[in-house]
Short mmCIF file of C-alpha atoms (C1' of nucleotides) in Angstrom, two decimals:
data_model
loop_
_atom_site.label_atom_id
_atom_site.label_comp_id
_atom_site.label_asym_id
_atom_site.label_seq_id
_atom_site.Cartn_x
_atom_site.Cartn_y
_atom_site.Cartn_z
CA MET A 1 5.11 44.83 -81.06
CA VAL A 2 4.50 41.34 -79.84
CA ASP A 3 6.90 42.03 -77.01
CA GLN A 4 4.97 45.13 -76.07
CA ALA A 5 1.64 43.33 -76.07
CA GLU A 6 3.20 40.49 -74.14
CA THR A 7 4.61 42.97 -71.64
CA LEU A 8 1.20 44.59 -71.24
CA ARG A 9 -0.46 41.26 -70.77
CA ARG A 10 1.88 40.23 -68.02
CA THR A 11 2.07 43.70 -66.48
CA PRO A 12 0.71 43.18 -63.01
CA LEU A 13 -2.57 44.87 -62.26
CA SER A 14 -2.24 48.35 -60.87
CA ARG A 15 -4.75 50.70 -59.32
CA ASP A 16 -4.18 53.06 -62.21
CA ARG A 17 -4.94 50.43 -64.88
CA ILE A 18 -8.08 49.41 -62.99
CA LEU A 19 -9.34 52.99 -62.69
CA ARG A 20 -8.72 53.78 -66.35
CA ALA A 21 -10.48 50.61 -67.44
CA ALA A 22 -13.40 51.37 -65.12
CA VAL A 23 -13.86 54.88 -66.52
CA ALA A 24 -13.58 53.55 -70.08
CA LEU A 25 -16.18 50.88 -69.36
CA ALA A 26 -18.61 53.34 -67.78
CA ASP A 27 -18.08 55.84 -70.61
CA ALA A 28 -18.72 53.22 -73.26
CA ALA A 29 -21.43 51.03 -71.75
CA GLY A 30 -22.98 53.12 -68.98
CA ILE A 31 -22.69 52.94 -65.23
CA GLU A 32 -25.16 50.06 -65.03
CA SER A 33 -22.66 47.91 -66.94
CA LEU A 34 -19.86 48.68 -64.52
CA SER A 35 -19.71 45.54 -62.40
CA MET A 36 -16.61 44.15 -60.76
CA ARG A 37 -17.05 41.09 -62.93
CA ASN A 38 -17.34 42.99 -66.23
CA LEU A 39 -14.41 45.19 -65.28
CA ALA A 40 -12.25 42.17 -64.44
CA GLN A 41 -13.16 40.62 -67.77
CA ASP A 42 -12.09 43.77 -69.63
CA LEU A 43 -8.75 43.53 -67.84
CA GLY A 44 -8.40 39.83 -68.59
CA VAL A 45 -8.29 38.92 -64.93
CA ALA A 46 -10.39 37.16 -62.31
CA PRO A 47 -12.85 39.40 -60.45
CA MET A 48 -11.09 38.87 -57.15
CA ALA A 49 -7.80 40.21 -58.48
CA LEU A 50 -9.29 43.72 -58.34
CA TYR A 51 -9.70 43.59 -54.59
CA LYS A 52 -5.94 43.77 -54.05
CA HIS A 53 -6.03 47.34 -55.42
CA VAL A 54 -9.44 48.72 -54.51
CA SER A 55 -11.08 47.75 -51.27
CA ASN A 56 -14.60 47.56 -52.72
CA LYS A 57 -16.85 48.96 -55.40
CA ASP A 58 -17.70 52.12 -53.47
CA GLU A 59 -14.04 53.02 -53.20
CA LEU A 60 -13.68 52.36 -56.93
CA LEU A 61 -16.51 54.79 -57.66
CA ASP A 62 -14.94 57.44 -55.43
CA ALA A 63 -11.64 57.12 -57.28
CA MET A 64 -13.40 57.33 -60.64
CA ILE A 65 -15.13 60.53 -59.54
CA ASP A 66 -11.77 62.04 -58.62
CA LEU A 67 -10.43 61.21 -62.08
CA VAL A 68 -13.30 63.19 -63.61
CA VAL A 69 -12.85 66.11 -61.20
CA ALA A 70 -9.16 66.21 -62.10
CA GLU A 71 -10.17 67.04 -65.67
CA ILE A 72 -11.59 70.41 -64.61
CA ASP A 73 -9.34 73.25 -65.79
CA PRO A 74 -7.45 75.27 -63.17
CA PRO A 75 -8.65 78.84 -62.62
CA ALA A 76 -7.67 81.28 -65.36
CA PRO A 77 -5.02 83.62 -63.89
CA GLY A 78 -5.89 87.27 -63.71
CA ALA A 79 -9.63 86.89 -64.16
CA GLY A 80 -12.09 88.38 -61.71
CA TRP A 81 -14.04 86.07 -59.40
CA LYS A 82 -17.06 85.98 -61.68
CA GLN A 83 -15.27 85.02 -64.88
CA SER A 84 -13.02 82.64 -62.98
CA VAL A 85 -15.89 80.75 -61.35
CA ARG A 86 -17.91 80.82 -64.56
CA GLY A 87 -15.00 79.41 -66.54
CA ARG A 88 -14.36 76.59 -64.13
CA ILE A 89 -18.00 75.59 -63.99
CA LEU A 90 -18.22 75.51 -67.78
CA SER A 91 -15.05 73.42 -67.79
CA ALA A 92 -16.60 71.07 -65.22
CA ARG A 93 -19.61 70.77 -67.48
CA GLN A 94 -17.41 69.71 -70.38
CA ALA A 95 -15.76 67.08 -68.18
CA LEU A 96 -19.18 65.72 -67.21
CA ARG A 97 -20.22 65.55 -70.83
CA ARG A 98 -17.29 63.26 -71.47
CA HIS A 99 -18.41 61.04 -68.58
CA PRO A 100 -22.21 60.98 -68.53
CA TRP A 101 -22.30 58.48 -65.65
CA ALA A 102 -20.56 60.91 -63.29
CA PRO A 103 -23.55 62.97 -62.04
CA LEU A 104 -25.47 59.92 -60.84
CA ALA A 105 -22.29 58.46 -59.36
CA VAL A 106 -21.59 61.65 -57.41
CA GLU A 107 -25.15 61.87 -56.14
CA SER A 108 -25.30 58.27 -55.04
CA ARG A 109 -22.17 58.60 -52.87
CA ASN A 110 -22.80 60.51 -49.67
CA MET A 111 -19.20 61.31 -48.80
CA ALA A 112 -17.18 63.90 -50.68
CA THR A 113 -14.01 62.62 -52.28
CA PRO A 114 -10.67 64.40 -51.69
CA GLY A 115 -10.52 65.64 -55.28
CA LEU A 116 -14.01 67.07 -55.05
CA LEU A 117 -13.20 68.80 -51.76
CA ALA A 118 -10.03 70.27 -53.30
CA TYR A 119 -12.03 71.64 -56.23
CA LEU A 120 -14.67 73.15 -53.95
CA ASP A 121 -11.99 74.61 -51.69
CA SER A 122 -10.43 76.30 -54.68
CA VAL A 123 -13.76 77.79 -55.82
CA VAL A 124 -14.38 79.15 -52.33
CA GLY A 125 -10.86 80.59 -52.41
CA THR A 126 -11.70 82.44 -55.61
CA LEU A 127 -14.80 83.95 -54.01
CA ARG A 128 -12.86 85.00 -50.89
CA ALA A 129 -10.13 86.55 -53.05
CA GLY A 130 -12.92 88.46 -54.83
CA GLY A 131 -13.89 90.03 -51.53
CA PHE A 132 -16.77 87.76 -50.45
CA SER A 133 -17.29 87.33 -46.73
CA ALA A 134 -16.96 83.76 -45.48
CA ASP A 135 -20.64 83.97 -44.60
CA LEU A 136 -21.79 84.94 -48.10
CA ALA A 137 -19.36 82.53 -49.77
CA HIS A 138 -20.88 79.74 -47.70
CA HIS A 139 -24.44 80.49 -48.77
CA VAL A 140 -23.35 80.94 -52.38
CA MET A 141 -21.75 77.49 -52.43
CA HIS A 142 -25.00 75.98 -51.17
CA ALA A 143 -27.02 77.96 -53.69
CA MET A 144 -24.83 76.78 -56.55
CA GLY A 145 -25.26 73.24 -55.28
CA SER A 146 -24.26 70.60 -57.75
CA ARG A 147 -24.28 73.20 -60.52
CA VAL A 148 -20.77 74.13 -59.35
CA LEU A 149 -19.73 70.75 -60.78
CA GLY A 150 -21.47 71.44 -64.07
CA PHE A 151 -24.62 69.42 -63.38
CA SER A 152 -27.53 70.62 -65.41
CA GLN A 153 -30.01 69.02 -63.00
CA GLU A 154 -32.79 68.51 -65.45
CA LEU A 155 -35.67 66.47 -64.14
CA PHE A 156 -35.77 64.45 -67.33
CA ASP A 157 -34.50 64.58 -70.84
CA THR A 158 -36.90 66.95 -72.52
CA ALA A 159 -35.91 65.80 -75.98
CA ARG A 160 -37.11 62.25 -75.56
CA ASP A 161 -40.13 62.25 -73.29
CA THR A 162 -42.56 61.87 -76.12
CA GLY A 163 -43.41 58.19 -75.75
CA ARG A 164 -43.16 55.30 -73.37
CA SER A 165 -40.08 53.89 -75.09
CA GLY A 166 -37.44 54.60 -77.69
CA ALA A 167 -39.79 54.89 -80.65
CA ALA A 168 -39.22 58.61 -81.08
CA ALA A 169 -35.66 58.67 -79.77
CA ASP A 170 -34.14 58.45 -83.21
CA GLN A 171 -35.56 61.78 -84.23
CA PRO A 172 -36.68 63.63 -81.12
CA SER A 173 -39.07 66.43 -81.81
CA ALA A 174 -39.89 69.47 -79.73
CA ASP A 175 -43.50 69.01 -80.67
CA MET A 176 -45.39 66.61 -78.43
CA PRO A 177 -47.74 63.96 -79.71
CA PRO A 178 -51.31 65.28 -79.68
CA GLU A 179 -52.62 63.27 -76.72
CA MET A 180 -49.78 64.54 -74.53
CA ALA A 181 -50.15 68.11 -75.75
CA ALA A 182 -53.80 67.92 -74.72
CA ARG A 183 -53.00 66.71 -71.21
CA PHE A 184 -50.11 69.13 -70.63
CA PRO A 185 -50.93 72.23 -72.66
CA HIS A 186 -48.43 74.55 -70.98
CA LEU A 187 -45.57 72.11 -71.42
CA ALA A 188 -46.52 71.72 -75.06
CA GLU A 189 -46.51 75.48 -75.46
CA ILE A 190 -43.05 76.03 -74.00
CA ALA A 191 -41.72 73.10 -76.01
CA ARG A 192 -42.97 74.83 -79.15
CA ALA A 193 -41.43 78.10 -77.94
CA ALA A 194 -38.07 76.37 -77.64
CA ALA A 195 -38.33 74.91 -81.13
CA HIS A 196 -39.12 78.30 -82.65
CA ASP A 197 -36.40 80.04 -80.71
CA ASP A 198 -33.85 82.18 -82.48
CA GLY A 199 -30.65 80.71 -83.92
CA SER A 200 -29.59 79.13 -80.64
CA VAL A 201 -31.28 75.88 -81.57
CA VAL A 202 -29.24 73.82 -83.98
CA GLY A 203 -31.01 70.50 -84.00
CA PRO A 204 -34.38 69.57 -82.60
CA GLY A 205 -35.34 70.28 -79.00
CA CYS A 206 -33.69 72.98 -76.96
CA ASP A 207 -30.09 73.98 -76.64
CA ASP A 208 -28.64 72.43 -73.48
CA GLN A 209 -25.64 74.72 -73.45
CA PHE A 210 -27.82 77.81 -73.72
CA GLU A 211 -30.07 76.63 -70.90
CA PHE A 212 -27.09 75.85 -68.71
CA GLU A 213 -25.49 79.24 -69.24
CA PHE A 214 -28.84 80.99 -68.76
CA ALA A 215 -29.22 79.37 -65.34
CA LEU A 216 -25.58 79.89 -64.43
CA ASP A 217 -25.67 83.57 -65.30
CA LEU A 218 -28.95 84.02 -63.45
CA LEU A 219 -27.22 82.70 -60.33
CA LEU A 220 -23.93 84.53 -60.82
CA ASP A 221 -25.67 87.84 -61.57
CA GLY A 222 -27.77 87.46 -58.43
CA VAL A 223 -24.71 86.61 -56.39
CA GLU A 224 -22.84 89.62 -57.76
CA ARG A 225 -25.73 91.85 -56.79
CA LEU A 226 -25.76 90.53 -53.22
CA HIS A 227 -21.99 90.94 -53.01
CA ARG A 228 -22.10 94.55 -54.17
CA GLN A 229 -24.91 95.30 -51.74
CA GLY A 230 -22.79 94.00 -48.87
CA TRP A 231 -25.23 91.19 -48.10
CA THR A 232 -25.10 89.67 -44.64
CA SER A 233 -27.40 87.07 -43.12
CA ALA A 234 -28.71 89.76 -40.74
CA HIS A 235 -29.70 92.18 -43.48
CA ARG A 236 -31.47 90.83 -46.52
CA PRO A 237 -32.50 93.28 -49.24
CA GLY A 238 -36.03 92.73 -50.51
CA MET B 1 -60.96 42.40 -35.17
CA VAL B 2 -59.90 38.92 -36.09
CA ASP B 3 -62.34 39.08 -38.97
CA GLN B 4 -60.76 42.32 -40.13
CA ALA B 5 -57.24 40.94 -39.95
CA GLU B 6 -58.41 37.79 -41.67
CA THR B 7 -60.07 39.86 -44.36
CA LEU B 8 -56.89 41.85 -44.85
CA ARG B 9 -54.83 38.73 -45.09
CA ARG B 10 -57.00 37.21 -47.73
CA THR B 11 -57.58 40.50 -49.52
CA PRO B 12 -56.13 39.91 -52.95
CA LEU B 13 -53.09 41.92 -53.81
CA SER B 14 -53.84 45.23 -55.43
CA ARG B 15 -51.66 47.76 -57.13
CA ASP B 16 -52.51 50.22 -54.40
CA ARG B 17 -51.48 47.89 -51.57
CA ILE B 18 -48.21 47.17 -53.36
CA LEU B 19 -47.42 50.84 -53.92
CA ARG B 20 -48.15 51.79 -50.31
CA ALA B 21 -46.00 48.97 -49.02
CA ALA B 22 -43.19 49.92 -51.39
CA VAL B 23 -43.20 53.55 -50.24
CA ALA B 24 -43.32 52.45 -46.60
CA LEU B 25 -40.40 50.08 -47.13
CA ALA B 26 -38.29 52.72 -48.90
CA ASP B 27 -39.14 55.31 -46.23
CA ALA B 28 -38.18 52.99 -43.42
CA ALA B 29 -35.22 51.06 -44.78
CA GLY B 30 -33.91 53.12 -47.68
CA ILE B 31 -34.18 52.67 -51.41
CA GLU B 32 -31.37 50.12 -51.43
CA SER B 33 -33.57 47.80 -49.38
CA LEU B 34 -36.44 48.04 -51.83
CA SER B 35 -36.17 44.77 -53.73
CA MET B 36 -39.06 42.90 -55.27
CA ARG B 37 -38.25 40.06 -52.90
CA ASN B 38 -38.23 42.20 -49.73
CA LEU B 39 -41.41 43.93 -50.82
CA ALA B 40 -43.16 40.63 -51.46
CA GLN B 41 -42.08 39.42 -48.03
CA ASP B 42 -43.55 42.53 -46.38
CA LEU B 43 -46.82 41.75 -48.13
CA GLY B 44 -46.69 38.08 -47.15
CA VAL B 45 -46.68 36.93 -50.72
CA ALA B 46 -44.37 35.29 -53.24
CA PRO B 47 -42.20 37.69 -55.25
CA MET B 48 -43.85 36.73 -58.51
CA ALA B 49 -47.29 37.73 -57.26
CA LEU B 50 -46.25 41.36 -57.63
CA TYR B 51 -45.82 41.03 -61.37
CA LYS B 52 -49.55 40.72 -61.92
CA HIS B 53 -49.93 44.35 -60.78
CA VAL B 54 -46.70 46.09 -61.79
CA SER B 55 -44.95 45.11 -64.96
CA ASN B 56 -41.44 45.48 -63.52
CA LYS B 57 -39.39 47.31 -60.93
CA ASP B 58 -38.96 50.42 -63.08
CA GLU B 59 -42.68 50.84 -63.40
CA LEU B 60 -42.98 50.38 -59.64
CA LEU B 61 -40.49 53.20 -59.07
CA ASP B 62 -42.37 55.46 -61.48
CA ALA B 63 -45.61 54.86 -59.61
CA MET B 64 -43.92 55.52 -56.27
CA ILE B 65 -42.60 58.82 -57.59
CA ASP B 66 -46.11 59.83 -58.61
CA LEU B 67 -47.36 59.09 -55.10
CA VAL B 68 -44.78 61.51 -53.71
CA VAL B 69 -45.58 64.17 -56.32
CA ALA B 70 -49.26 63.86 -55.40
CA GLU B 71 -48.38 65.07 -51.90
CA ILE B 72 -47.39 68.50 -53.21
CA ASP B 73 -49.97 71.12 -52.23
CA PRO B 74 -52.10 72.69 -54.97
CA PRO B 75 -51.34 76.32 -55.77
CA ALA B 76 -52.64 78.82 -53.22
CA PRO B 77 -55.53 80.66 -54.83
CA GLY B 78 -55.15 84.39 -55.31
CA ALA B 79 -51.39 84.53 -54.81
CA GLY B 80 -49.12 86.14 -57.38
CA TRP B 81 -46.91 83.94 -59.53
CA LYS B 82 -43.92 84.39 -57.25
CA GLN B 83 -45.57 83.44 -53.98
CA SER B 84 -47.49 80.67 -55.70
CA VAL B 85 -44.40 79.06 -57.21
CA ARG B 86 -42.43 79.62 -54.02
CA GLY B 87 -45.12 77.98 -51.93
CA ARG B 88 -45.42 74.94 -54.14
CA ILE B 89 -41.67 74.40 -54.23
CA LEU B 90 -41.46 74.61 -50.44
CA SER B 91 -44.35 72.14 -50.27
CA ALA B 92 -42.51 69.85 -52.66
CA ARG B 93 -39.48 70.07 -50.41
CA GLN B 94 -41.55 68.95 -47.43
CA ALA B 95 -42.84 65.99 -49.44
CA LEU B 96 -39.29 65.00 -50.32
CA ARG B 97 -38.22 65.23 -46.70
CA ARG B 98 -40.85 62.62 -45.89
CA HIS B 99 -39.46 60.37 -48.62
CA PRO B 100 -35.69 60.80 -48.68
CA TRP B 101 -35.26 58.13 -51.38
CA ALA B 102 -37.28 60.15 -53.90
CA PRO B 103 -34.57 62.47 -55.31
CA LEU B 104 -32.27 59.63 -56.30
CA ALA B 105 -35.22 57.68 -57.66
CA VAL B 106 -36.32 60.62 -59.82
CA GLU B 107 -32.82 61.22 -61.12
CA SER B 108 -32.20 57.59 -61.97
CA ARG B 109 -35.33 57.36 -64.15
CA ASN B 110 -34.95 59.11 -67.47
CA MET B 111 -38.60 59.37 -68.38
CA ALA B 112 -40.95 61.80 -66.69
CA THR B 113 -43.94 60.25 -64.97
CA PRO B 114 -47.47 61.53 -65.68
CA GLY B 115 -47.79 63.00 -62.19
CA LEU B 116 -44.51 64.84 -62.53
CA LEU B 117 -45.52 66.21 -65.93
CA ALA B 118 -48.85 67.38 -64.50
CA TYR B 119 -47.06 69.20 -61.67
CA LEU B 120 -44.62 70.87 -64.06
CA ASP B 121 -47.44 71.80 -66.40
CA SER B 122 -49.23 73.48 -63.53
CA VAL B 123 -46.12 75.45 -62.51
CA VAL B 124 -45.67 76.64 -66.09
CA GLY B 125 -49.33 77.61 -66.10
CA THR B 126 -48.75 79.79 -63.03
CA LEU B 127 -45.87 81.57 -64.76
CA ARG B 128 -47.91 82.14 -67.93
CA ALA B 129 -50.81 83.48 -65.87
CA GLY B 130 -48.30 85.85 -64.25
CA GLY B 131 -47.51 87.30 -67.65
CA PHE B 132 -44.37 85.34 -68.58
CA SER B 133 -43.78 84.72 -72.25
CA ALA B 134 -43.65 81.08 -73.26
CA ASP B 135 -40.02 81.66 -74.15
CA LEU B 136 -39.02 83.02 -70.74
CA ALA B 137 -41.13 80.45 -68.90
CA HIS B 138 -39.27 77.74 -70.77
CA HIS B 139 -35.84 79.01 -69.77
CA VAL B 140 -36.99 79.55 -66.19
CA MET B 141 -38.14 75.96 -65.90
CA HIS B 142 -34.72 74.80 -67.06
CA ALA B 143 -32.98 77.19 -64.70
CA MET B 144 -35.01 75.94 -61.75
CA GLY B 145 -34.13 72.41 -62.79
CA SER B 146 -34.79 69.82 -60.12
CA ARG B 147 -35.12 72.60 -57.55
CA VAL B 148 -38.71 72.99 -58.75
CA LEU B 149 -39.33 69.62 -57.09
CA GLY B 150 -37.70 70.75 -53.87
CA PHE B 151 -34.33 69.09 -54.42
CA SER B 152 -31.60 70.79 -52.48
CA GLN B 153 -28.96 69.33 -54.80
CA GLU B 154 -26.11 69.38 -52.35
CA LEU B 155 -22.97 67.65 -53.51
CA PHE B 156 -22.62 65.91 -50.20
CA ASP B 157 -23.87 66.11 -46.67
CA THR B 158 -21.79 68.87 -45.17
CA ALA B 159 -22.65 67.87 -41.66
CA ARG B 160 -21.02 64.47 -41.80
CA ASP B 161 -18.01 64.67 -44.09
CA THR B 162 -15.57 64.77 -41.24
CA GLY B 163 -14.35 61.20 -41.30
CA ARG B 164 -14.28 58.13 -43.48
CA SER B 165 -17.23 56.57 -41.66
CA GLY B 166 -19.94 57.19 -39.13
CA ALA B 167 -17.69 57.91 -36.19
CA ALA B 168 -18.65 61.58 -36.04
CA ALA B 169 -22.19 61.16 -37.30
CA ASP B 170 -23.67 60.99 -33.82
CA GLN B 171 -22.59 64.50 -33.07
CA PRO B 172 -21.71 66.23 -36.32
CA SER B 173 -19.66 69.34 -35.87
CA ALA B 174 -19.24 72.28 -38.19
CA ASP B 175 -15.58 72.36 -37.25
CA MET B 176 -13.41 70.08 -39.34
CA PRO B 177 -10.75 67.84 -37.90
CA PRO B 178 -7.37 69.59 -38.03
CA GLU B 179 -5.83 67.57 -40.85
CA MET B 180 -8.80 68.30 -43.11
CA ALA B 181 -8.87 71.97 -42.15
CA ALA B 182 -5.21 72.18 -43.18
CA ARG B 183 -5.86 70.63 -46.59
CA PHE B 184 -9.02 72.59 -47.31
CA PRO B 185 -8.61 75.92 -45.49
CA HIS B 186 -11.38 77.78 -47.32
CA LEU B 187 -13.91 75.04 -46.70
CA ALA B 188 -12.92 75.03 -43.04
CA GLU B 189 -13.42 78.76 -42.91
CA ILE B 190 -16.92 78.77 -44.38
CA ALA B 191 -17.88 75.84 -42.16
CA ARG B 192 -16.86 77.95 -39.16
CA ALA B 193 -18.80 80.89 -40.59
CA ALA B 194 -21.93 78.73 -40.77
CA ALA B 195 -21.48 77.57 -37.18
CA HIS B 196 -21.13 81.14 -35.90
CA ASP B 197 -24.05 82.38 -37.94
CA ASP B 198 -26.82 84.33 -36.28
CA GLY B 199 -29.83 82.60 -34.77
CA SER B 200 -30.67 80.67 -37.92
CA VAL B 201 -28.59 77.74 -36.75
CA VAL B 202 -30.32 75.63 -34.16
CA GLY B 203 -28.15 72.57 -33.92
CA PRO B 204 -24.69 71.97 -35.28
CA GLY B 205 -23.86 72.45 -38.95
CA CYS B 206 -25.83 74.76 -41.20
CA ASP B 207 -29.54 75.26 -41.55
CA ASP B 208 -30.76 73.31 -44.58
CA GLN B 209 -34.03 75.19 -44.74
CA PHE B 210 -32.26 78.55 -44.70
CA GLU B 211 -29.86 77.47 -47.45
CA PHE B 212 -32.72 76.16 -49.56
CA GLU B 213 -34.73 79.35 -49.26
CA PHE B 214 -31.64 81.47 -49.89
CA ALA B 215 -31.03 79.66 -53.19
CA LEU B 216 -34.70 79.65 -54.11
CA ASP B 217 -35.10 83.37 -53.51
CA LEU B 218 -31.88 84.11 -55.39
CA LEU B 219 -33.41 82.37 -58.40
CA LEU B 220 -36.91 83.79 -58.03
CA ASP B 221 -35.61 87.33 -57.52
CA GLY B 222 -33.47 87.00 -60.64
CA VAL B 223 -36.40 85.63 -62.59
CA GLU B 224 -38.63 88.46 -61.42
CA ARG B 225 -36.04 90.98 -62.56
CA LEU B 226 -35.84 89.43 -66.03
CA HIS B 227 -39.61 89.33 -66.25
CA ARG B 228 -39.97 93.00 -65.33
CA GLN B 229 -37.26 93.94 -67.84
CA GLY B 230 -39.18 92.19 -70.60
CA TRP B 231 -36.40 89.67 -71.19
CA THR B 232 -36.33 87.90 -74.53
CA SER B 233 -33.71 85.54 -75.89
CA ALA B 234 -32.74 88.18 -78.46
CA HIS B 235 -32.09 90.92 -75.89
CA ARG B 236 -30.16 89.99 -72.79
CA PRO B 237 -29.48 92.75 -70.24
CA GLY B 238 -25.91 92.69 -68.92
"C1'" DA C 1 3.48 38.08 -53.85
"C1'" DC C 2 -0.05 37.78 -56.72
"C1'" DC C 3 -3.90 35.69 -58.65
"C1'" DT C 4 -7.80 32.08 -58.88
"C1'" DG C 5 -12.21 29.01 -58.17
"C1'" DA C 6 -15.74 27.77 -55.58
"C1'" DA C 7 -19.04 29.41 -52.67
"C1'" DC C 8 -22.47 32.60 -50.15
"C1'" DA C 9 -26.11 35.60 -49.98
"C1'" DC C 10 -28.23 38.33 -52.69
"C1'" DC C 11 -30.71 40.59 -57.33
"C1'" DG C 12 -34.79 41.01 -61.37
"C1'" DT C 13 -37.33 38.20 -64.12
"C1'" DT C 14 -39.19 33.96 -67.09
"C1'" DC C 15 -41.66 29.88 -67.27
"C1'" DA C 16 -44.30 26.02 -66.23
"C1'" DA C 17 -47.04 24.50 -62.75
"C1'" DG C 18 -50.32 24.40 -58.96
"C1'" DT C 19 -55.14 25.41 -56.72
"C1'" DA D 1 -58.15 33.90 -61.78
"C1'" DC D 2 -54.64 34.22 -58.87
"C1'" DC D 3 -50.58 32.78 -56.81
"C1'" DT D 4 -46.26 29.72 -56.34
"C1'" DG D 5 -41.51 27.18 -56.84
"C1'" DA D 6 -37.82 26.25 -59.32
"C1'" DA D 7 -34.73 28.08 -62.35
"C1'" DC D 8 -31.73 31.48 -65.09
"C1'" DA D 9 -28.51 34.91 -65.48
"C1'" DC D 10 -26.75 38.06 -62.97
"C1'" DC D 11 -24.63 40.95 -58.51
"C1'" DG D 12 -20.62 42.15 -54.53
"C1'" DT D 13 -17.74 39.87 -51.63
"C1'" DT D 14 -15.36 36.11 -48.39
"C1'" DC D 15 -12.40 32.41 -47.94
"C1'" DA D 16 -9.29 28.86 -48.75
"C1'" DA D 17 -6.40 27.48 -52.15
"C1'" DG D 18 -3.13 27.52 -55.95
"C1'" DT D 19 1.48 28.99 -58.26
#
DNA sequence: ACCTGAACACCGTTCAAGT
DNA sequence: ACCTGAACACCGTTCAAGT
């Protein structure tokens, strides 16, 4: 046991150890706590030791993103394009839920990582195998946007926008405080509608998974319709 | 003239002057250049002078976001819900194109600003006036996600992902370099399809405006279909 | 070969002081 | 009342040095 710990301690740094520690740090403490200095401290090493294995922080973030993308399940064999794409996107969403820092990290980088490109290439391949023209597949990928990676793309967290700070965060309520409900009556109304929804709501607020699948199916159903109608950029059905 | 400049110079700082300078700085130099110190320098003032008018940098960002949201056109009177929502979203997109830092700023804040809430409230109001149930309007707002603010939500800039750095940025090409096309054949294929598209492509790469409207109409058409079918969360048409 | 310490040019923000 | 300067606790990263 002591030998093993001793071995670990004197194991030279490796890119792999650095990446795992970085993901663990971001998972546990948030992306804003991921500094080269904090990461080095977690690894029991001087900050500059990291630079032998990653060229800078941007490259570290890219590699972390690829670790998350690698968690997405491969396509289910034998499924049609729709179920295959749907399944992968829901799998991507689960991966993102394990790494809540990932969406902001992906959006702040402006270059696609190799792992991300491989995932996207494979999704396009599924569409092409399902009979989509290259033209339609292209527009569909744009229309899916970051949702293809499982992003839910909410503008803010509906459950905890009730006050200026964390006062209500302990027990978020779908009902707004009166002064906000008066200023934003329609938002208050749909928040109440969500709270009184059928069994889909377990706790307070609305069901993220339901909302995500609602949006995903809205897109996929629309895409299927265009595909069946033989959509081309020259001929758009009204 | 000299009097006017002199007056300006000795005009005490105001929240308004600070916000305008902050937006101008972010527009011109990017959000990563917007530091309290750079902003103070642009205003010819010590950094700490800013803190009399904004409580911290987060509050500054919130106020900047509200300035951008205020640029979104009001709803066109007399239009149906679909054209009204469509028009406002396209207007929001134009506002974002004038302030490219805004999407990342919005996504990095986790509390909605008053201006953003007012805009969303007004969009929900348009849906309700168009006969949507509160329930359906709620799900539609989630499904639109950040697209309701005109975000295009691309995972990366397709036009300039050809190399590791800006070498090809001067003249981005829809055709990938051979080694990338070999690794990602389906992506290469749809990139070629975009380049050979009909007249919608002016320059190289694909037409952002076309892709945005394609995705927007896919969503709005799907929403219209649900609305006409009397969708409720209990009864989902296949 | 692999790691370190000191240093540089930055951050946001607090605090006591100036005018 | 309004602004400032020095300071604190941070960043990412370079460079020359240690072992």
